[in-house]
Amino acid sequence: MFAVPSIIYIAHLKNMLDTPNVRTVHESLTPRLGGVAVFAGFMSALTIFAPLNNGVQQLLAGCIILFFVGLKDDLVSISVAKKFVGQLLATGVVMIMADVRITSFQGILGIEELPIGISYAFTFFAIVGITNAINLIDGLDGLAGSIVLIIVSTFGYYFYQYGGPGYQNYAFVAVCVVGGIMGFLRYNFHRASIFMGDTGSLVCGFIVSILTIQFIEMGLTVGQPFGSAAPAVALGILFVPLFDTLRVFIVRMMAGRSPFSPDKNHVHHRILAMGFQQISTVMLLGLLNVVVILLVINFAYLGNLVLIGLLVGLSLILSLFLGVYHSRAERQRVAS
């Protein structure tokens, strides 16, 4: 909260502003360096107060790498290949130096412990996928921040309650992210005076991905509330960003385009097209994520396959609804 006004002032002074275009929803020149403030709040709190063992030190190192990658992209725009190299380096630090990885599928399709090569490959895919899912959903004022807040708060609670000596310090990570995001959201809700930018979305996405992996691994320890259902519960906690990313990739490929080609077909764009305002769209997607989290938590006893089946079924219903439904105003606009 202390840093953002200074960043807004400097961004306007130096003309470091995000220009509206065909894909964006905002209508005026807006700074997109809010991630600098989120990172500053997160890093200062974590390094002062948190124990940095069990991979948290390497998580911070990965965040620093992605912070500079995102900062350069926000200032001068860099290629997708360079962004990918940054994600590769950050992922390598946590996987190789801290051995943070998914070691078991916990009975999904009868698969238990993974061979080490497959474990590294799958973990890399998971980290890059979740990081970019958070990056892609950053399309409305307050949306990415609100979704990250919900996800990280949920993970933080379970790390605090059930983490034990191996995972409890990840509750510190979660609380520090919550603090950074809350200070930023004060200026980011509609109409936003600053955006998160790639600086914030890449760092937040990376932190969420590491928390997800550690949450799944925590399911292998004794006394956890979800036991072997931890992977499916984790997917439910990440429902909105994962659903949005998979949906737009599939829609683009079905249309014969590259899955990475930009468009206005994200879930928030579709809800806006129905006639909702920005704030109500953000509240609706936040509520959806909370409802799915409560669903998977309360039905965790059904096991991974049933929960994943429920999530896939819900995704298909929502996709059909988003593809078919148009508001009366939208139909009139198209007709005219």
GROMACS .gro file of N, CA and C in nm, residues 194-287:
model
  282
  194ILE      N    1  -0.364   0.092  -1.137
  194ILE     CA    2  -0.241   0.020  -1.171
  194ILE      C    3  -0.277  -0.127  -1.198
  195PHE      N    4  -0.200  -0.191  -1.286
  195PHE     CA    5  -0.217  -0.334  -1.315
  195PHE      C    6  -0.104  -0.414  -1.254
  196MET      N    7  -0.128  -0.545  -1.238
  196MET     CA    8  -0.026  -0.635  -1.185
  196MET      C    9   0.090  -0.651  -1.282
  197GLY      N   10   0.058  -0.661  -1.412
  197GLY     CA   11   0.161  -0.682  -1.513
  197GLY      C   12   0.222  -0.821  -1.503
  198ASP      N   13   0.313  -0.853  -1.596
  198ASP     CA   14   0.379  -0.983  -1.593
  198ASP      C   15   0.469  -0.999  -1.472
  199THR      N   16   0.521  -0.887  -1.421
  199THR     CA   17   0.603  -0.892  -1.299
  199THR      C   18   0.528  -0.962  -1.187
  200GLY      N   19   0.403  -0.921  -1.166
  200GLY     CA   20   0.322  -0.979  -1.059
  200GLY      C   21   0.265  -1.114  -1.094
  201SER      N   22   0.210  -1.128  -1.216
  201SER     CA   23   0.140  -1.253  -1.250
  201SER      C   24   0.236  -1.371  -1.261
  202LEU      N   25   0.358  -1.349  -1.311
  202LEU     CA   26   0.455  -1.459  -1.319
  202LEU      C   27   0.503  -1.501  -1.180
  203VAL      N   28   0.532  -1.404  -1.095
  203VAL     CA   29   0.578  -1.435  -0.959
  203VAL      C   30   0.466  -1.505  -0.881
  204CYS      N   31   0.344  -1.449  -0.887
  204CYS     CA   32   0.231  -1.510  -0.814
  204CYS      C   33   0.200  -1.650  -0.868
  205GLY      N   34   0.202  -1.665  -1.001
  205GLY     CA   35   0.177  -1.796  -1.062
  205GLY      C   36   0.279  -1.899  -1.020
  206PHE      N   37   0.406  -1.857  -1.014
  206PHE     CA   38   0.514  -1.947  -0.972
  206PHE      C   39   0.495  -1.990  -0.827
  207ILE      N   40   0.463  -1.895  -0.739
  207ILE     CA   41   0.441  -1.928  -0.597
  207ILE      C   42   0.323  -2.024  -0.584
  208VAL      N   43   0.213  -1.996  -0.655
  208VAL     CA   44   0.095  -2.084  -0.650
  208VAL      C   45   0.132  -2.225  -0.696
  209SER      N   46   0.214  -2.236  -0.801
  209SER     CA   47   0.252  -2.369  -0.853
  209SER      C   48   0.333  -2.448  -0.749
  210ILE      N   49   0.425  -2.381  -0.679
  210ILE     CA   50   0.506  -2.449  -0.578
  210ILE      C   51   0.419  -2.489  -0.458
  211LEU      N   52   0.328  -2.401  -0.416
  211LEU     CA   53   0.237  -2.435  -0.307
  211LEU      C   54   0.150  -2.555  -0.344
  212THR      N   55   0.107  -2.561  -0.471
  212THR     CA   56   0.025  -2.673  -0.519
  212THR      C   57   0.102  -2.804  -0.509
  213ILE      N   58   0.227  -2.804  -0.556
  213ILE     CA   59   0.309  -2.926  -0.553
  213ILE      C   60   0.333  -2.971  -0.409
  214GLN      N   61   0.364  -2.877  -0.321
  214GLN     CA   62   0.389  -2.913  -0.181
  214GLN      C   63   0.262  -2.960  -0.112
  215PHE      N   64   0.149  -2.905  -0.150
  215PHE     CA   65   0.019  -2.950  -0.096
  215PHE      C   66  -0.008  -3.094  -0.138
  216ILE      N   67   0.019  -3.126  -0.264
  216ILE     CA   68  -0.001  -3.264  -0.313
  216ILE      C   69   0.094  -3.360  -0.241
  217GLU      N   70   0.220  -3.319  -0.226
  217GLU     CA   71   0.318  -3.403  -0.157
  217GLU      C   72   0.283  -3.421  -0.009
  218MET      N   73   0.224  -3.318   0.052
  218MET     CA   74   0.183  -3.325   0.192
  218MET      C   75   0.078  -3.434   0.212
  219GLY      N   76   0.001  -3.464   0.105
  219GLY     CA   77  -0.100  -3.570   0.112
  219GLY      C   78  -0.043  -3.708   0.137
  220LEU      N   79   0.089  -3.724   0.111
  220LEU     CA   80   0.154  -3.854   0.133
  220LEU      C   81   0.189  -3.876   0.280
  221THR      N   82   0.188  -3.768   0.361
  221THR     CA   83   0.225  -3.782   0.502
  221THR      C   84   0.104  -3.824   0.585
  222VAL      N   85   0.130  -3.881   0.699
  222VAL     CA   86   0.024  -3.934   0.786
  222VAL      C   87  -0.053  -3.819   0.851
  223GLY      N   88  -0.185  -3.837   0.865
  223GLY     CA   89  -0.265  -3.741   0.939
  223GLY      C   90  -0.318  -3.624   0.858
  224GLN      N   91  -0.305  -3.632   0.725
  224GLN     CA   92  -0.359  -3.524   0.642
  224GLN      C   93  -0.509  -3.543   0.620
  225PRO      N   94  -0.585  -3.433   0.610
  225PRO     CA   95  -0.731  -3.447   0.600
  225PRO      C   96  -0.779  -3.510   0.470
  226PHE      N   97  -0.697  -3.501   0.363
  226PHE     CA   98  -0.743  -3.550   0.232
  226PHE      C   99  -0.674  -3.678   0.187
  227GLY      N  100  -0.564  -3.714   0.256
  227GLY     CA  101  -0.495  -3.838   0.221
  227GLY      C  102  -0.458  -3.843   0.074
  228SER      N  103  -0.492  -3.956   0.010
  228SER     CA  104  -0.454  -3.976  -0.130
  228SER      C  105  -0.538  -3.892  -0.227
  229ALA      N  106  -0.641  -3.823  -0.179
  229ALA     CA  107  -0.723  -3.738  -0.267
  229ALA      C  108  -0.663  -3.599  -0.285
  230ALA      N  109  -0.544  -3.574  -0.229
  230ALA     CA  110  -0.482  -3.441  -0.236
  230ALA      C  111  -0.466  -3.390  -0.380
  231PRO      N  112  -0.426  -3.472  -0.480
  231PRO     CA  113  -0.413  -3.419  -0.617
  231PRO      C  114  -0.544  -3.362  -0.672
  232ALA      N  115  -0.655  -3.433  -0.651
  232ALA     CA  116  -0.784  -3.386  -0.702
  232ALA      C  117  -0.830  -3.262  -0.627
  233VAL      N  118  -0.805  -3.256  -0.496
  233VAL     CA  119  -0.841  -3.137  -0.417
  233VAL      C  120  -0.761  -3.016  -0.467
  234ALA      N  121  -0.632  -3.038  -0.498
  234ALA     CA  122  -0.547  -2.930  -0.550
  234ALA      C  123  -0.602  -2.877  -0.683
  235LEU      N  124  -0.647  -2.967  -0.771
  235LEU     CA  125  -0.706  -2.926  -0.899
  235LEU      C  126  -0.833  -2.842  -0.875
  236GLY      N  127  -0.912  -2.882  -0.776
  236GLY     CA  128  -1.033  -2.806  -0.742
  236GLY      C  129  -1.001  -2.667  -0.691
  237ILE      N  130  -0.896  -2.656  -0.608
  237ILE     CA  131  -0.855  -2.526  -0.554
  237ILE      C  132  -0.811  -2.432  -0.667
  238LEU      N  133  -0.751  -2.490  -0.772
  238LEU     CA  134  -0.702  -2.410  -0.887
  238LEU      C  135  -0.805  -2.404  -1.000
  239PHE      N  136  -0.931  -2.432  -0.971
  239PHE     CA  137  -1.029  -2.458  -1.078
  239PHE      C  138  -1.040  -2.346  -1.181
  240VAL      N  139  -1.062  -2.222  -1.139
  240VAL     CA  140  -1.089  -2.114  -1.235
  240VAL      C  141  -0.973  -2.089  -1.331
  241PRO      N  142  -0.848  -2.071  -1.282
  241PRO     CA  143  -0.739  -2.050  -1.380
  241PRO      C  144  -0.714  -2.169  -1.471
  242LEU      N  145  -0.722  -2.292  -1.417
  242LEU     CA  146  -0.699  -2.411  -1.501
  242LEU      C  147  -0.811  -2.428  -1.603
  243PHE      N  148  -0.936  -2.410  -1.561
  243PHE     CA  149  -1.050  -2.421  -1.651
  243PHE      C  150  -1.038  -2.319  -1.764
  244ASP      N  151  -1.005  -2.195  -1.730
  244ASP     CA  152  -0.993  -2.089  -1.830
  244ASP      C  153  -0.884  -2.121  -1.932
  245THR      N  154  -0.767  -2.163  -1.883
  245THR     CA  155  -0.654  -2.192  -1.972
  245THR      C  156  -0.685  -2.309  -2.065
  246LEU      N  157  -0.733  -2.419  -2.010
  246LEU     CA  158  -0.764  -2.536  -2.093
  246LEU      C  159  -0.873  -2.505  -2.194
  247ARG      N  160  -0.973  -2.430  -2.150
  247ARG     CA  161  -1.085  -2.398  -2.240
  247ARG      C  162  -1.039  -2.314  -2.359
  248VAL      N  163  -0.961  -2.207  -2.333
  248VAL     CA  164  -0.920  -2.121  -2.445
  248VAL      C  165  -0.824  -2.195  -2.539
  249PHE      N  166  -0.737  -2.282  -2.483
  249PHE     CA  167  -0.645  -2.360  -2.568
  249PHE      C  168  -0.724  -2.453  -2.660
  250ILE      N  169  -0.825  -2.522  -2.603
  250ILE     CA  170  -0.905  -2.616  -2.683
  250ILE      C  171  -0.986  -2.541  -2.789
  251VAL      N  172  -1.049  -2.429  -2.751
  251VAL     CA  173  -1.129  -2.350  -2.846
  251VAL      C  174  -1.042  -2.300  -2.961
  252ARG      N  175  -0.922  -2.252  -2.930
  252ARG     CA  176  -0.832  -2.202  -3.034
  252ARG      C  177  -0.789  -2.313  -3.129
  253MET      N  178  -0.753  -2.429  -3.073
  253MET     CA  179  -0.709  -2.541  -3.158
  253MET      C  180  -0.824  -2.594  -3.244
  254MET      N  181  -0.946  -2.597  -3.187
  254MET     CA  182  -1.063  -2.640  -3.265
  254MET      C  183  -1.093  -2.544  -3.381
  255ALA      N  184  -1.054  -2.417  -3.364
  255ALA     CA  185  -1.072  -2.317  -3.470
  255ALA      C  186  -0.956  -2.317  -3.568
  256GLY      N  187  -0.859  -2.408  -3.547
  256GLY     CA  188  -0.745  -2.418  -3.638
  256GLY      C  189  -0.637  -2.314  -3.614
  257ARG      N  190  -0.636  -2.252  -3.494
  257ARG     CA  191  -0.536  -2.152  -3.461
  257ARG      C  192  -0.438  -2.204  -3.357
  258SER      N  193  -0.329  -2.134  -3.340
  258SER     CA  194  -0.232  -2.170  -3.237
  258SER      C  195  -0.295  -2.152  -3.099
  259PRO      N  196  -0.271  -2.244  -3.005
  259PRO     CA  197  -0.327  -2.226  -2.870
  259PRO      C  198  -0.274  -2.102  -2.799
  260PHE      N  199  -0.164  -2.046  -2.850
  260PHE     CA  200  -0.104  -1.928  -2.786
  260PHE      C  201  -0.142  -1.798  -2.857
  261SER      N  202  -0.227  -1.807  -2.961
  261SER     CA  203  -0.268  -1.685  -3.031
  261SER      C  204  -0.368  -1.608  -2.945
  262PRO      N  205  -0.344  -1.478  -2.920
  262PRO     CA  206  -0.431  -1.402  -2.829
  262PRO      C  207  -0.569  -1.377  -2.889
  263ASP      N  208  -0.670  -1.374  -2.804
  263ASP     CA  209  -0.805  -1.342  -2.847
  263ASP      C  210  -0.886  -1.293  -2.726
  264LYS      N  211  -1.015  -1.270  -2.746
  264LYS     CA  212  -1.102  -1.228  -2.635
  264LYS      C  213  -1.203  -1.338  -2.605
  265ASN      N  214  -1.150  -1.460  -2.587
  265ASN     CA  215  -1.238  -1.575  -2.562
  265ASN      C  216  -1.216  -1.634  -2.423
  266HIS      N  217  -1.146  -1.560  -2.336
  266HIS     CA  218  -1.129  -1.607  -2.198
  266HIS      C  219  -1.263  -1.605  -2.126
  267VAL      N  220  -1.270  -1.678  -2.015
  267VAL     CA  221  -1.396  -1.690  -1.942
  267VAL      C  222  -1.446  -1.552  -1.897
  268HIS      N  223  -1.355  -1.463  -1.857
  268HIS     CA  224  -1.400  -1.330  -1.814
  268HIS      C  225  -1.453  -1.248  -1.931
  269HIS      N  226  -1.395  -1.267  -2.050
  269HIS     CA  227  -1.448  -1.199  -2.169
  269HIS      C  228  -1.590  -1.248  -2.201
  270ARG      N  229  -1.611  -1.380  -2.188
  270ARG     CA  230  -1.743  -1.436  -2.218
  270ARG      C  231  -1.849  -1.386  -2.119
  271ILE      N  232  -1.811  -1.375  -1.991
  271ILE     CA  233  -1.907  -1.327  -1.890
  271ILE      C  234  -1.938  -1.179  -1.914
  272LEU      N  235  -1.836  -1.101  -1.949
  272LEU     CA  236  -1.859  -0.959  -1.983
  272LEU      C  237  -1.955  -0.946  -2.102
  273ALA      N  238  -1.939  -1.038  -2.200
  273ALA     CA  239  -2.025  -1.035  -2.319
  273ALA      C  240  -2.171  -1.065  -2.286
  274MET      N  241  -2.195  -1.130  -2.172
  274MET     CA  242  -2.332  -1.157  -2.130
  274MET      C  243  -2.400  -1.034  -2.072
  275GLY      N  244  -2.322  -0.930  -2.049
  275GLY     CA  245  -2.381  -0.807  -1.996
  275GLY      C  246  -2.339  -0.773  -1.854
  276PHE      N  247  -2.252  -0.855  -1.793
  276PHE     CA  248  -2.205  -0.827  -1.657
  276PHE      C  249  -2.102  -0.714  -1.658
  277GLN      N  250  -2.091  -0.642  -1.547
  277GLN     CA  251  -1.989  -0.541  -1.530
  277GLN      C  252  -1.860  -0.606  -1.481
  278GLN      N  253  -1.749  -0.528  -1.484
  278GLN     CA  254  -1.619  -0.584  -1.443
  278GLN      C  255  -1.621  -0.634  -1.299
  279ILE      N  256  -1.673  -0.552  -1.207
  279ILE     CA  257  -1.671  -0.592  -1.065
  279ILE      C  258  -1.754  -0.718  -1.042
  280SER      N  259  -1.874  -0.723  -1.103
  280SER     CA  260  -1.960  -0.841  -1.085
  280SER      C  261  -1.899  -0.966  -1.149
  281THR      N  262  -1.824  -0.948  -1.260
  281THR     CA  263  -1.754  -1.061  -1.323
  281THR      C  264  -1.647  -1.117  -1.231
  282VAL      N  265  -1.570  -1.027  -1.171
  282VAL     CA  266  -1.464  -1.069  -1.077
  282VAL      C  267  -1.527  -1.140  -0.957
  283MET      N  268  -1.635  -1.084  -0.901
  283MET     CA  269  -1.702  -1.145  -0.786
  283MET      C  270  -1.760  -1.282  -0.822
  284LEU      N  271  -1.813  -1.292  -0.943
  284LEU     CA  272  -1.873  -1.418  -0.989
  284LEU      C  273  -1.767  -1.528  -1.002
  285LEU      N  274  -1.653  -1.494  -1.062
  285LEU     CA  275  -1.546  -1.594  -1.079
  285LEU      C  276  -1.482  -1.630  -0.945
  286GLY      N  277  -1.469  -1.531  -0.856
  286GLY     CA  278  -1.419  -1.560  -0.721
  286GLY      C  279  -1.513  -1.652  -0.646
  287LEU      N  280  -1.643  -1.626  -0.657
  287LEU     CA  281  -1.744  -1.711  -0.592
  287LEU      C  282  -1.742  -1.852  -0.650
   0.00000   0.00000   0.00000
